[in-house]
Structures are given as C-alpha cells and as structure tokens.
PDB file of C-alpha atoms and ligand atoms in Angstrom:
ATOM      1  CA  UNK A   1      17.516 -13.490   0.078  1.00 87.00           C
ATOM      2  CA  UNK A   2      14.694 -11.244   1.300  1.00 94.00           C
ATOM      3  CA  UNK A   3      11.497 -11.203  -1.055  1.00 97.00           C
ATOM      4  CA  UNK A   4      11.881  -7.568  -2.310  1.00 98.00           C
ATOM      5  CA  UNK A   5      15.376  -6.334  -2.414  1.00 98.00           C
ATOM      6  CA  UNK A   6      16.335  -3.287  -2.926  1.00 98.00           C
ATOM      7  CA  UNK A   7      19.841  -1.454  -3.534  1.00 97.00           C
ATOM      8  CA  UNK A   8      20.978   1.766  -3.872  1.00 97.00           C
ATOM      9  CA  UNK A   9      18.045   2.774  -6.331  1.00 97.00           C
ATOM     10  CA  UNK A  10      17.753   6.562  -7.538  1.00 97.00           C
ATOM     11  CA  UNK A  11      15.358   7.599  -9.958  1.00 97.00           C
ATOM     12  CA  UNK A  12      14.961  10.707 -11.646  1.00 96.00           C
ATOM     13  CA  UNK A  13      12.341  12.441 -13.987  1.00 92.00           C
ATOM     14  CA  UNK A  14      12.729  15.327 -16.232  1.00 88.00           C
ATOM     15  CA  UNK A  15      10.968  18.424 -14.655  1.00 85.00           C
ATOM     16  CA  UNK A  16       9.820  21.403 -16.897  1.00 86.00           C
ATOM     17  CA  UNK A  17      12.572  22.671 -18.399  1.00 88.00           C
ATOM     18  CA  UNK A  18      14.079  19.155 -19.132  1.00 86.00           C
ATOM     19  CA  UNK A  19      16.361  19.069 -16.834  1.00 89.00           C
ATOM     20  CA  UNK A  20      16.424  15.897 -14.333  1.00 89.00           C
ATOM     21  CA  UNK A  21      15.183  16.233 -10.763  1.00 90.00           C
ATOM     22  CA  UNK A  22      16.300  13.539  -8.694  1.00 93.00           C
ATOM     23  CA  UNK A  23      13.185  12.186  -6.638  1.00 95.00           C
ATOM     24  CA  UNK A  24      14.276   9.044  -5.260  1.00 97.00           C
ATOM     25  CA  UNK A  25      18.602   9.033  -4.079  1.00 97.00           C
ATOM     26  CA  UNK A  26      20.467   5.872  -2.090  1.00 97.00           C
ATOM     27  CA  UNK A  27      17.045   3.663  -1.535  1.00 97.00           C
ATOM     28  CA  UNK A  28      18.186   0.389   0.454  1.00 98.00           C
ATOM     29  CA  UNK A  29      15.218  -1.688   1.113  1.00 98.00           C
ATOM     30  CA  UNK A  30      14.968  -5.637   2.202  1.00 98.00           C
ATOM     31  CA  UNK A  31      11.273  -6.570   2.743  1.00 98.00           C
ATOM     32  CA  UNK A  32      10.633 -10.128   3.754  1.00 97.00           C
ATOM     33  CA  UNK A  33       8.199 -12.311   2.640  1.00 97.00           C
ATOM     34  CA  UNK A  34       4.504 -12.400   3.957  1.00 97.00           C
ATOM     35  CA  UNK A  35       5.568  -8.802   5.653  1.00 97.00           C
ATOM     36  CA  UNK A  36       3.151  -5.511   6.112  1.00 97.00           C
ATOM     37  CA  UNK A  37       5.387  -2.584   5.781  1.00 98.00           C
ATOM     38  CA  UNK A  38       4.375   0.930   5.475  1.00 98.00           C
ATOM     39  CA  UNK A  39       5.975   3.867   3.587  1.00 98.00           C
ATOM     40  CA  UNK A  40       5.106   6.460   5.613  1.00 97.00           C
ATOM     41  CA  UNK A  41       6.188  10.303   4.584  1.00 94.00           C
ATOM     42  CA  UNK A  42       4.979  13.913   3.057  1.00 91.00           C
ATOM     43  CA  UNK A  43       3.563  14.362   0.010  1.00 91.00           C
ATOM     44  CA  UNK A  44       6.051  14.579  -2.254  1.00 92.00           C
ATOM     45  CA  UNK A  45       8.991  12.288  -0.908  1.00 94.00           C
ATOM     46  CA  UNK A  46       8.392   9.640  -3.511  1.00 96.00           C
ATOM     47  CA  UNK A  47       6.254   6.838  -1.953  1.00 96.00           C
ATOM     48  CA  UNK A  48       3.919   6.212  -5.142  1.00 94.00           C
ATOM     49  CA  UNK A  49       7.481   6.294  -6.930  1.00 96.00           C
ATOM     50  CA  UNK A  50       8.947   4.183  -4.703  1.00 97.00           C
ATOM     51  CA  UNK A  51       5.994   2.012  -4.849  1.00 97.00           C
ATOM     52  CA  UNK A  52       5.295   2.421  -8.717  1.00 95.00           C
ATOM     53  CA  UNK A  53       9.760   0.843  -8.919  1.00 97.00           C
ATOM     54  CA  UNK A  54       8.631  -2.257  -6.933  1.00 97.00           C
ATOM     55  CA  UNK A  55       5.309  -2.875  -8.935  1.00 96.00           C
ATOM     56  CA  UNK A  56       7.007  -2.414 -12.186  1.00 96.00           C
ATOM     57  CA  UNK A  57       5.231   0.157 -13.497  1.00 94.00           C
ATOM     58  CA  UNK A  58       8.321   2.723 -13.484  1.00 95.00           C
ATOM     59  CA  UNK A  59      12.649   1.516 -13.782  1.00 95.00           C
ATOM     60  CA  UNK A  60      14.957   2.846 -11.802  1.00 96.00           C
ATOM     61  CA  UNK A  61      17.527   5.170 -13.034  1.00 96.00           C
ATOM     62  CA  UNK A  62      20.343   3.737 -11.181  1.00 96.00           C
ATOM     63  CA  UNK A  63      20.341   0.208  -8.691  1.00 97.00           C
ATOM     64  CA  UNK A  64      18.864  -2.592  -8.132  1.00 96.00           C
ATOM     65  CA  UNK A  65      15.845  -4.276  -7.471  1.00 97.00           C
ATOM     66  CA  UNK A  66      14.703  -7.573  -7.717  1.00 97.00           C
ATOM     67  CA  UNK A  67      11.637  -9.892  -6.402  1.00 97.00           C
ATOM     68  CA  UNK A  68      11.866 -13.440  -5.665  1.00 96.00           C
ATOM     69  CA  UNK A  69      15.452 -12.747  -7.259  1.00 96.00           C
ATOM     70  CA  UNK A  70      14.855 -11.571 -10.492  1.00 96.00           C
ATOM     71  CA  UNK A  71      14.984  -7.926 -11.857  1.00 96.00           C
ATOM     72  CA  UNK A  72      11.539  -6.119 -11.964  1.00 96.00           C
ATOM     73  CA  UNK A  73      11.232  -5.487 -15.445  1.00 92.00           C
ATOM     74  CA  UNK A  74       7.180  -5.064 -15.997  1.00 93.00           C
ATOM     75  CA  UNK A  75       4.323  -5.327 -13.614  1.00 92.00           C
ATOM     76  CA  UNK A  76       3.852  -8.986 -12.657  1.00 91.00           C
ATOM     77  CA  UNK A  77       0.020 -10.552 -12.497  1.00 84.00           C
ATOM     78  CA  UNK A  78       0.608 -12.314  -8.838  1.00 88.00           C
ATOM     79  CA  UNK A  79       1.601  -8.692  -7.676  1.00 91.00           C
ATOM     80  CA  UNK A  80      -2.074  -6.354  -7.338  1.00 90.00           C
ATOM     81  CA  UNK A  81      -1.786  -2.896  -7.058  1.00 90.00           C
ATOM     82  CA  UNK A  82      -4.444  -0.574  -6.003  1.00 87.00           C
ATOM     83  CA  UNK A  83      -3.828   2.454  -7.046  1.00 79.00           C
ATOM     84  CA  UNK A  84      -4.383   6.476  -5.503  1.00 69.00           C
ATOM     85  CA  UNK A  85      -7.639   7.320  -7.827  1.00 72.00           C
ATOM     86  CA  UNK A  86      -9.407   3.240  -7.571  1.00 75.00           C
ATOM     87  CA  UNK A  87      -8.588   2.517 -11.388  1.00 81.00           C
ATOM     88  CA  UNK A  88     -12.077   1.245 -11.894  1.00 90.00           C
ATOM     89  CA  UNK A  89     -13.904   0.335 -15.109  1.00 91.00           C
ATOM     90  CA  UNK A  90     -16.679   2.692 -15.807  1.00 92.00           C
ATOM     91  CA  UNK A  91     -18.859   0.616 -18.706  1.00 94.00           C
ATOM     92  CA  UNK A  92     -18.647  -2.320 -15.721  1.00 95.00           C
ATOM     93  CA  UNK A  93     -20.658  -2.617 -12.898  1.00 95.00           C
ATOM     94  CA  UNK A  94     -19.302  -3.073  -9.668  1.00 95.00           C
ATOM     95  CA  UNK A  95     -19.234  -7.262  -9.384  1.00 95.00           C
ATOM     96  CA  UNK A  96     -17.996  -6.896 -13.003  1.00 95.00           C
ATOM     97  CA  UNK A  97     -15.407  -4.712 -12.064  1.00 94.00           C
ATOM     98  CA  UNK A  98     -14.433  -7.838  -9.001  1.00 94.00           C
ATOM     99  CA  UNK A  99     -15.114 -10.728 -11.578  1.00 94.00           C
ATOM    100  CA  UNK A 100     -12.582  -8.951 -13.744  1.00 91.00           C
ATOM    101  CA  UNK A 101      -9.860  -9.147 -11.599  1.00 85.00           C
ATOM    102  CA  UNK A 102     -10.697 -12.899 -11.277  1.00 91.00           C
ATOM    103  CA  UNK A 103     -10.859 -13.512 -14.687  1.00 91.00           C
ATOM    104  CA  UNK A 104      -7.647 -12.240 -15.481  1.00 83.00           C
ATOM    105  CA  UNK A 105      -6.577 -14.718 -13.047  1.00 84.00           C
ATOM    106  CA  UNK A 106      -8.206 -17.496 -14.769  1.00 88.00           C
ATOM    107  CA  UNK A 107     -11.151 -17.937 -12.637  1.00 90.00           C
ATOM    108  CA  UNK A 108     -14.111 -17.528 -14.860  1.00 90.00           C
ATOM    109  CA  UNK A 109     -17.832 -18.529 -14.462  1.00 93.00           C
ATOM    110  CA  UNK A 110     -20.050 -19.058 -11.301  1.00 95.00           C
ATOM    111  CA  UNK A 111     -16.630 -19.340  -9.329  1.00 95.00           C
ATOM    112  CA  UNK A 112     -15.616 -15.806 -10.354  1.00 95.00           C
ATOM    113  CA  UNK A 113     -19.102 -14.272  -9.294  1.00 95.00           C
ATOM    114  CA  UNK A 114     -19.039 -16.802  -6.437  1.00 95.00           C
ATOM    115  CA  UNK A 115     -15.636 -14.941  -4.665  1.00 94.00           C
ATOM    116  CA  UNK A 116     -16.316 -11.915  -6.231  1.00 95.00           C
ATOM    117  CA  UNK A 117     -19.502 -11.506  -4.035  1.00 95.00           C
ATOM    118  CA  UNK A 118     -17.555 -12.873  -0.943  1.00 92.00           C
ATOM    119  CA  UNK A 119     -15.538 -10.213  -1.137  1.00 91.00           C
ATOM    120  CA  UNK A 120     -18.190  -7.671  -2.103  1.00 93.00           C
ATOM    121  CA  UNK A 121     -19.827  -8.584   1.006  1.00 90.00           C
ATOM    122  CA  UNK A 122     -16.666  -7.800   2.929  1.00 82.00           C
ATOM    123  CA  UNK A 123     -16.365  -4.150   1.875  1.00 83.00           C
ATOM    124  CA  UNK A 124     -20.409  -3.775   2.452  1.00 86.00           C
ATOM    125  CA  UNK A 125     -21.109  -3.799  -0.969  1.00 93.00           C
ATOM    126  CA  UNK A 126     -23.543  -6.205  -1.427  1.00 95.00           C
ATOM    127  CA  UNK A 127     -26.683  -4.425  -2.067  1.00 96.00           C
ATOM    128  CA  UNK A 128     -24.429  -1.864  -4.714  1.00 97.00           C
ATOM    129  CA  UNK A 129     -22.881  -4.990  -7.198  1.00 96.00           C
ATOM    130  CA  UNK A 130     -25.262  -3.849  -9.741  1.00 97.00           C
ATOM    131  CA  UNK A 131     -24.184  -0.120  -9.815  1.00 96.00           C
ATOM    132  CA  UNK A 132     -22.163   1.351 -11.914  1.00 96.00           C
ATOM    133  CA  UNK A 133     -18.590   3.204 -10.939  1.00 94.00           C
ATOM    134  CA  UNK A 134     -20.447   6.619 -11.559  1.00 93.00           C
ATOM    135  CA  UNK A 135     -23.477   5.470  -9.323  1.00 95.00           C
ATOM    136  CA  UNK A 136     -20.826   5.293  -6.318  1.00 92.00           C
ATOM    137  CA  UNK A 137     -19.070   8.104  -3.494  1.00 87.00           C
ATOM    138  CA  UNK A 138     -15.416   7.981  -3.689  1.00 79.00           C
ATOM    139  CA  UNK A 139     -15.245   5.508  -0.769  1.00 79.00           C
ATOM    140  CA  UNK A 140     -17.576   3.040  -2.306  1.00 87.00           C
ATOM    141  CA  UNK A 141     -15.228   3.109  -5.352  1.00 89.00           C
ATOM    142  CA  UNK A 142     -12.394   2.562  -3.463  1.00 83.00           C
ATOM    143  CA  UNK A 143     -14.069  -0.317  -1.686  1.00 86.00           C
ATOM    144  CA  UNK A 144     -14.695  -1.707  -5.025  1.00 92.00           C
ATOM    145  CA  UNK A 145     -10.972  -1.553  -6.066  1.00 90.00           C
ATOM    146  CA  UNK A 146     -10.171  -3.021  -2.594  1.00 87.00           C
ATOM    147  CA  UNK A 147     -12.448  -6.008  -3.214  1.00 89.00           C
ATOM    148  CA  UNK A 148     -11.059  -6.751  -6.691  1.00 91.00           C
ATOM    149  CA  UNK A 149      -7.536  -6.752  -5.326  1.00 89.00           C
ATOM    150  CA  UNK A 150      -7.868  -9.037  -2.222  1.00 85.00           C
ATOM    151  CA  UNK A 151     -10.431 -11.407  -3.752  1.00 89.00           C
ATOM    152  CA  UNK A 152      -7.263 -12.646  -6.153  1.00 88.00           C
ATOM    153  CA  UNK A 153      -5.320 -13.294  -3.330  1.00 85.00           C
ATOM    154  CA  UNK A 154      -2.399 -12.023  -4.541  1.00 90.00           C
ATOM    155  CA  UNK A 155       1.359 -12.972  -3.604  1.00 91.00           C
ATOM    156  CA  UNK A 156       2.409  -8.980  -3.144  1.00 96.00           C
ATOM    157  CA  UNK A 157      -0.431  -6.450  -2.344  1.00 95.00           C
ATOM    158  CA  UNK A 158       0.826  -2.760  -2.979  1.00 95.00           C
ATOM    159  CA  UNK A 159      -1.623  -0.239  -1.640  1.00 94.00           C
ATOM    160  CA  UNK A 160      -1.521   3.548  -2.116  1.00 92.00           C
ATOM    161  CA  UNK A 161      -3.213   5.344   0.383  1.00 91.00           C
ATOM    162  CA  UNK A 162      -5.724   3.009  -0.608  1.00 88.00           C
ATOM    163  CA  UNK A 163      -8.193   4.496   2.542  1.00 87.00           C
ATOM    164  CA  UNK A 164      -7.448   8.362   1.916  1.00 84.00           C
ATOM    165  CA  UNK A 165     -11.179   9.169   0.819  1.00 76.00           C
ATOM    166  CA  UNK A 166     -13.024   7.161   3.223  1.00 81.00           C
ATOM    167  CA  UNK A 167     -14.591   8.518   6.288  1.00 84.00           C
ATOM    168  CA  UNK A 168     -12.984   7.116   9.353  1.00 88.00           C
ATOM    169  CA  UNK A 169     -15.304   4.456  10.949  1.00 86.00           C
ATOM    170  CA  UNK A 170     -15.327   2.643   7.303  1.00 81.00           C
ATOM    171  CA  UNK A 171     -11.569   3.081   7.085  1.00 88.00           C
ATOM    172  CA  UNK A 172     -10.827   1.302  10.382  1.00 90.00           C
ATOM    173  CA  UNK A 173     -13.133  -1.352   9.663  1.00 84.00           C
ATOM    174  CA  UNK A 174     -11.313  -1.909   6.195  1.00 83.00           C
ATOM    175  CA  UNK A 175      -7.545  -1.545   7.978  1.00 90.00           C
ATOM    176  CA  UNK A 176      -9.132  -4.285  10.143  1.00 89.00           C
ATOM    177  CA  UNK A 177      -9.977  -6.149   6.775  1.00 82.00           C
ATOM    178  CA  UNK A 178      -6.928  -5.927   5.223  1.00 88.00           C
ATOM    179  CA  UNK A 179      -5.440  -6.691   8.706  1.00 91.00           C
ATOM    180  CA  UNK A 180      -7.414 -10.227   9.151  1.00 85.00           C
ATOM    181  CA  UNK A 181      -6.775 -11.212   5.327  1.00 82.00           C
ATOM    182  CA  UNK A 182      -2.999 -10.792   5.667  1.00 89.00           C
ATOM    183  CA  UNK A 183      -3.027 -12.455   8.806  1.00 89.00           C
ATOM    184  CA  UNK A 184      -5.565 -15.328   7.047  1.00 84.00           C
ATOM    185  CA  UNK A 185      -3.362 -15.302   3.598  1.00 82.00           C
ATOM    186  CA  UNK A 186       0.078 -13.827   4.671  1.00 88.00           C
ATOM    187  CA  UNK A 187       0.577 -11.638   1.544  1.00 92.00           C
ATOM    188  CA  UNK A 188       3.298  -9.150   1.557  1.00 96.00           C
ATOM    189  CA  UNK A 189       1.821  -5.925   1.117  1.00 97.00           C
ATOM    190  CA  UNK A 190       3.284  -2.251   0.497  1.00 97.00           C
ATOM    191  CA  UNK A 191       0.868  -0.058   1.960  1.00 97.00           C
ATOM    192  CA  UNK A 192       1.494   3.990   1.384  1.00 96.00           C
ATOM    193  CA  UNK A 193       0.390   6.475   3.427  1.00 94.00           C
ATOM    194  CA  UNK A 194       0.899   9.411   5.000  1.00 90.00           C
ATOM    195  CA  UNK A 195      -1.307   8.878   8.197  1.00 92.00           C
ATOM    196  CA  UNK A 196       1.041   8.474  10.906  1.00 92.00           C
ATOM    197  CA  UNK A 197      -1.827   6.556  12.874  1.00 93.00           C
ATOM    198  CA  UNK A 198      -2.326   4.159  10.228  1.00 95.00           C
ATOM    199  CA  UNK A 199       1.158   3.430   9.219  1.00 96.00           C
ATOM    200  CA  UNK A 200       1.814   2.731  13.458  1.00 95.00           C
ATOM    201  CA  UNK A 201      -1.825   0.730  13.608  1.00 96.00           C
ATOM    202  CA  UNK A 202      -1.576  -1.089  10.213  1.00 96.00           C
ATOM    203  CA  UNK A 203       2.477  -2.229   9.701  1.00 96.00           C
ATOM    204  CA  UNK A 204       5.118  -4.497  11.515  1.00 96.00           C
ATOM    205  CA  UNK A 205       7.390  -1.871   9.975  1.00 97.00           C
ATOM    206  CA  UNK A 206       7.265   1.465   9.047  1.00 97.00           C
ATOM    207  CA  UNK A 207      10.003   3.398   6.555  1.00 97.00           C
ATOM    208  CA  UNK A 208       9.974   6.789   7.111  1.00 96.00           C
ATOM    209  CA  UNK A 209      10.709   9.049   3.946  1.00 96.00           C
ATOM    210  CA  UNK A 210      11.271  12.247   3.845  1.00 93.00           C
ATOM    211  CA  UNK A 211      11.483  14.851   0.481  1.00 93.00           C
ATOM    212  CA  UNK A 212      13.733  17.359  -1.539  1.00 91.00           C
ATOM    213  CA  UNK A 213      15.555  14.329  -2.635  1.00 93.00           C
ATOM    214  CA  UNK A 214      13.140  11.382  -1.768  1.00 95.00           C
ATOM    215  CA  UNK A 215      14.623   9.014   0.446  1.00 96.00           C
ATOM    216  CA  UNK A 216      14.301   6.502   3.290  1.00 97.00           C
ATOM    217  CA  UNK A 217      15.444   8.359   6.541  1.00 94.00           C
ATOM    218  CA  UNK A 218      14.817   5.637   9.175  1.00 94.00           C
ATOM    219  CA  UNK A 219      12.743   2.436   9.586  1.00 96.00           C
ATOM    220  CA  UNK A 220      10.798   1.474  12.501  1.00 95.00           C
ATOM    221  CA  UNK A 221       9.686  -2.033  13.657  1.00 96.00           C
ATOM    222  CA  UNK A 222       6.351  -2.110  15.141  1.00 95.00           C
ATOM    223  CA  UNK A 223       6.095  -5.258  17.899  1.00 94.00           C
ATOM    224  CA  UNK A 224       2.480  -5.158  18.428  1.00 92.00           C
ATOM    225  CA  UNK A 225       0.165  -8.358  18.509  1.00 87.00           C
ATOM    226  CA  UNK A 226      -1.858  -7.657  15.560  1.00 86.00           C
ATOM    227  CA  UNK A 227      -4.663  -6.584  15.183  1.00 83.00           C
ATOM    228  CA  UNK A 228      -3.986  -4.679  18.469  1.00 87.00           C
ATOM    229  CA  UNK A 229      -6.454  -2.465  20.500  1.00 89.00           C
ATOM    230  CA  UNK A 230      -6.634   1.096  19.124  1.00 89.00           C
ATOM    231  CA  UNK A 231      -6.228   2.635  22.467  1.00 87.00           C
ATOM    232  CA  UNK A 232      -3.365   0.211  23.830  1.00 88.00           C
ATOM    233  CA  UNK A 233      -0.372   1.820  25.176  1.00 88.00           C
ATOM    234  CA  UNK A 234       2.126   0.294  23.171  1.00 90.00           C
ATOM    235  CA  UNK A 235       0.340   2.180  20.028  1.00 92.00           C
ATOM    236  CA  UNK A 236       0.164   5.427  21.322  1.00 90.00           C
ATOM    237  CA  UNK A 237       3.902   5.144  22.882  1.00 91.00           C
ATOM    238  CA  UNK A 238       4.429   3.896  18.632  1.00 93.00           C
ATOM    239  CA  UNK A 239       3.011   7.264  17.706  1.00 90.00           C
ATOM    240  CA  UNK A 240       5.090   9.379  19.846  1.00 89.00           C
ATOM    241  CA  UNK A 241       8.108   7.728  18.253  1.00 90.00           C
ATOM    242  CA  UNK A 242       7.529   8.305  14.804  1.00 91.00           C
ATOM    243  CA  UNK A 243       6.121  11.814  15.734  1.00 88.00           C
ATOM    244  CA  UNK A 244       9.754  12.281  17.762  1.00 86.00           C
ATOM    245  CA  UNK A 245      11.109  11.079  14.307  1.00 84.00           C
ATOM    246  CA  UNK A 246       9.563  13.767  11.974  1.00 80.00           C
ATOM    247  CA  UNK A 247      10.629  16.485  14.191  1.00 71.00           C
ATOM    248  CA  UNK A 248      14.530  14.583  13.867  1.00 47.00           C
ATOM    249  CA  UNK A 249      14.528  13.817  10.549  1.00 42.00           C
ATOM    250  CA  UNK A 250      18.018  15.558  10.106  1.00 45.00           C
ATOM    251  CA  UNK A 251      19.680  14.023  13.211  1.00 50.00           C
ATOM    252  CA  UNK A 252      21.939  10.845  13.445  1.00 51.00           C
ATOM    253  CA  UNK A 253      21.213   7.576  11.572  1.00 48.00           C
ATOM    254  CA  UNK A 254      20.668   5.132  14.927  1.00 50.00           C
ATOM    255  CA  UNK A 255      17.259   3.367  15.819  1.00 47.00           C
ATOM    256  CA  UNK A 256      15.382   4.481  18.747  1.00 46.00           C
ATOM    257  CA  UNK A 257      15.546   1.643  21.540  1.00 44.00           C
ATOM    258  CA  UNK A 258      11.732   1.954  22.660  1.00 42.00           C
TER     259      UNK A 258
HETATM  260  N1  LIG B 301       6.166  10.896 -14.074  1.00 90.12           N
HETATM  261  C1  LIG B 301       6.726  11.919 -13.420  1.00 90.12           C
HETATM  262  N2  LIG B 301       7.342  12.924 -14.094  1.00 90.12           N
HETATM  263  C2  LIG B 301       7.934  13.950 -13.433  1.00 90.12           C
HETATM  264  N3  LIG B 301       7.956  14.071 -12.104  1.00 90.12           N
HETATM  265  C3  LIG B 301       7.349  13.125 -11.372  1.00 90.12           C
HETATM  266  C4  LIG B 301       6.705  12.001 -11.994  1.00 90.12           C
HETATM  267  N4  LIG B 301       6.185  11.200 -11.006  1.00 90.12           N
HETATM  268  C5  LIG B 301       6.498  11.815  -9.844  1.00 90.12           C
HETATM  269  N5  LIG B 301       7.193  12.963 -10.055  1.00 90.12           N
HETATM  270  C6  LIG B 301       7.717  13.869  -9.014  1.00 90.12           C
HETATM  271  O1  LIG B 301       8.334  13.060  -8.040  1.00 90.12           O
HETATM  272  C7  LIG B 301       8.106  13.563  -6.726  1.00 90.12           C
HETATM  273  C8  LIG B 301       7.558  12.455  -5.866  1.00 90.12           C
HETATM  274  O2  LIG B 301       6.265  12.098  -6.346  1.00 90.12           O
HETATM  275  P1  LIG B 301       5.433  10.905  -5.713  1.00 90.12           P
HETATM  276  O3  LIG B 301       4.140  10.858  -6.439  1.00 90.12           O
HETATM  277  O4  LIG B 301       6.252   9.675  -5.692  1.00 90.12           O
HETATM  278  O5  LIG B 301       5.239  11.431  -4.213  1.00 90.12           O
HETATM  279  P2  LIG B 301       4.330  10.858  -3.028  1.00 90.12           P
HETATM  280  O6  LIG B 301       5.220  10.728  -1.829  1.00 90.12           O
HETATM  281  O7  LIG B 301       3.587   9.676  -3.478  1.00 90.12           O
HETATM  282  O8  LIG B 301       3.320  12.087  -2.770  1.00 90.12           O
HETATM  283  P3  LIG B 301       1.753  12.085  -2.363  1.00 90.12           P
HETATM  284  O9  LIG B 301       1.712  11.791  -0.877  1.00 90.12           O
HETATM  285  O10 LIG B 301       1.316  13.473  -2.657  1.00 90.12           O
HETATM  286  O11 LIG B 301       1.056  11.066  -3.190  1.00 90.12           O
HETATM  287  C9  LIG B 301       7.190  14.775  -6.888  1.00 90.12           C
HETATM  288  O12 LIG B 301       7.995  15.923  -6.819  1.00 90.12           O
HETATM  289  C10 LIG B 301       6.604  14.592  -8.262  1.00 90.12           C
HETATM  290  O13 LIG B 301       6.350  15.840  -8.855  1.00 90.12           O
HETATM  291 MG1  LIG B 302       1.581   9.288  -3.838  1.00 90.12          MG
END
C-alpha cells in the first residue's frame, strides 16, 4: 500500500447561487513514501484543494483517501503544511514563530530555540529572529513559515507555492534547501505550483492538472540525479515535455516515452 492513496475523489463546493460546482472529478493518486511530487497546473484546477483533501483540512465529496491506511479525517500533527499566504503569528517574533512549531511538537526549552535558530540560519534569517511578522517583506515571511515547517521534521511536508513571492536567486537557493533536507530526512512532500521550471527542477514526479472540472490529466516521472544542474540537458529536454503536455492536454491518455 502506497503512503497516500487516493481513489476516485470528487469534491464539490457550493458556488453563488448555491448550486454545486464540481472542482475536483475522478482523482486517482498513489504517492509513495519519502517521494517529492509536484502538482503542477493553472490557477484554478484545484491544487490547494487537492492539497487541502490530503492535509485534512477539507473531505471529499465522493472517494477515498487514506494515509498510512487510514481515512484522513482531520489534519494530522506529523503532517506540516505551509500554506499560500505564510500563516504566521503576528504578536510573535520570528524565532517565536519557529519555537512554536517545536513546541507543539513537544520540544520546549533551550532545545526548541537551539533548532529553531538552525533552521533560521538556513533561510538567512539570523540577524531578523527578533523581528516581528510586520517588520518582514513577503519573502522573509515566507522564509519564516519555511523554517518552522522543516525544523519539525515532519513525516509529510505539503507546500503551496510555498516560493511564489520570493525573488528568484532566494527561491533557488531555498528549492535547493528543501531539496538537500528531503534528500537528508526523506519526507514525502506535496509541493504546489504552477512554475513549470520548478515542478521539472524540484519533483521525481510531476501530476499535471488541468481546470473546468479539476483533475489529474497526466503524470510525469522525472529521472534526474537530484539536485541536478540547472542548465543540464535532461532538465531542459523535462521542460519541453511538460510544455508539449499543456499544449495536449485534450489528447490521448498514454505517457510520453522520453
Ligand atoms: N471553499 C471554497 N468554496 C467555494 N469554492 C471554492 C472553495 N475553495 C476553492 N474553490 C473553487 O475551487 C476551484 C479550485 O480552487 P483551488 O484554490 O483549489 O485552485 P488552485 O489550483 O490552487 O489555484 P491557484 O493556482 O490560483 O492557487 C476554484 O474555482 C475556486 O473558486
Ligand atoms: Mg492554490
């Protein structure tokens, strides 16, 4: 049995008027343990949804889906989530906002401030633990969430386009973070996005969604040796497929053979 499993899941909210719009339909998803996938698709084609199912934040209208075998009922400590706008505590500083995460984990006390400021120092943050969330740019916040979410360690990361607001050169030196701490730790994470670059760069596989209803339209294994040079061959030939892809999205369900 795969880690996360996931069969024939539709979910629907009420729009307007009341009346239900269907933005998830026939979602079949088996993600292994210790595996980087990416959801990669338009805005609208139900990622966060799709993401929000698996975390336990949301239920599925129809299907199944299970982790480590058992239903997903509620969101699950081991299981970290950083979400689209960082989820931050305002009346805590920055290392507060780390040692929290920590703390909720049962790590309290000089060990708590001890990791929290490892991981600080990962995301450059050293110098800004003493600020406050409203002291910070948008990346800086989002480094913060970052840093409370991998200094748990947690058994399932899921990540919402968790580098959309950085500027580039600190977003590929945090998808090299996140790329040395899975290879270090071997979470599973769930990492949304709709960079094609990224998703190619980041994931051993990528699902491609697409909208108008949500769904999974293809999936795409990556066989790179990770982390892999950002102007190697392999990931620009990668890119081309999944480009090819969106321009198919209609056409027959078969893999491409690279
Ligand atoms: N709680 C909700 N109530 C009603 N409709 C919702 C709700 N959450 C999501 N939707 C609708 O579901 C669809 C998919 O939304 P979702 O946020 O999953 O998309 P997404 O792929 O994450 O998009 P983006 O890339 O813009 O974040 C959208 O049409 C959205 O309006
Ligand atoms: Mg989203």
């Amino acid at each position: 049995m795969a880690k996360i499993e996931i069969s024939n899941i539709a979910k629907s909210f009420p729009d307007v008027q009341g009346n239900e719009l269907d933005v998830l339909v026939d979602v079949n998803l088996q993600i292994e343990a210790g595996e980087f996938l990416c959801l990669l698709g338009p805005s609208g084609c139900g990622k966060t949804t799709l993401m929000n199912l698996m975390a336990g934040f949301e239920q599925p209208t129809k299907g199944s889906l299970t982790i480590d075998g058992l239903p997903v009922s509620q969101p699950n400590p081991k299981h970290i989530t950083i979400f689209q706008d960082y989820g931050l505590f305002p009346w805590r500083n920055v290392l507060g906002n780390v040692v929290f995460g920590l703390e909720a984990k049962g790590i309290k006390g000089k060990a708590a401030q001890v990791k929290a400021e490892e991981y600080l120092e990962l995301v450059g943050l050293t110098n800004f633990a003493k600020s406050f969330p409203n002291q910070l740019s948008g990346g800086m916040k989002q480094r913060v969430a970052i840093a409370r979410a991998l200094a748990v360690e947690p058994d399932i990361l899921f990540m919402d386009e968790p580098f959309a607001a950085l500027d580039a050169f600190t977003r590929y030196r945090l998808q090299d973070e996140v790329l040395r701490i899975w290879q270090a730790k071997k979470p599973t994470i769930i990492f949304v996005t709709h960079d094609i670059d990224e998703a190619v760069y980041l994931a051993q596989r990528v699902v491609i969604m697409s909208p108008n209803p949500g769904r999974i339209t293809r999936t795409i294994d990556i066989q790179l040796p990770r982390p892999c040079d950002r102007g190697e061959a392999g990931l620009s030939a990668y890119r081309q497929k999944v480009f090819r892809e969106f321009e198919l999205i209609h056409e027959d369900g078969t893999d491409y053979a690279i």
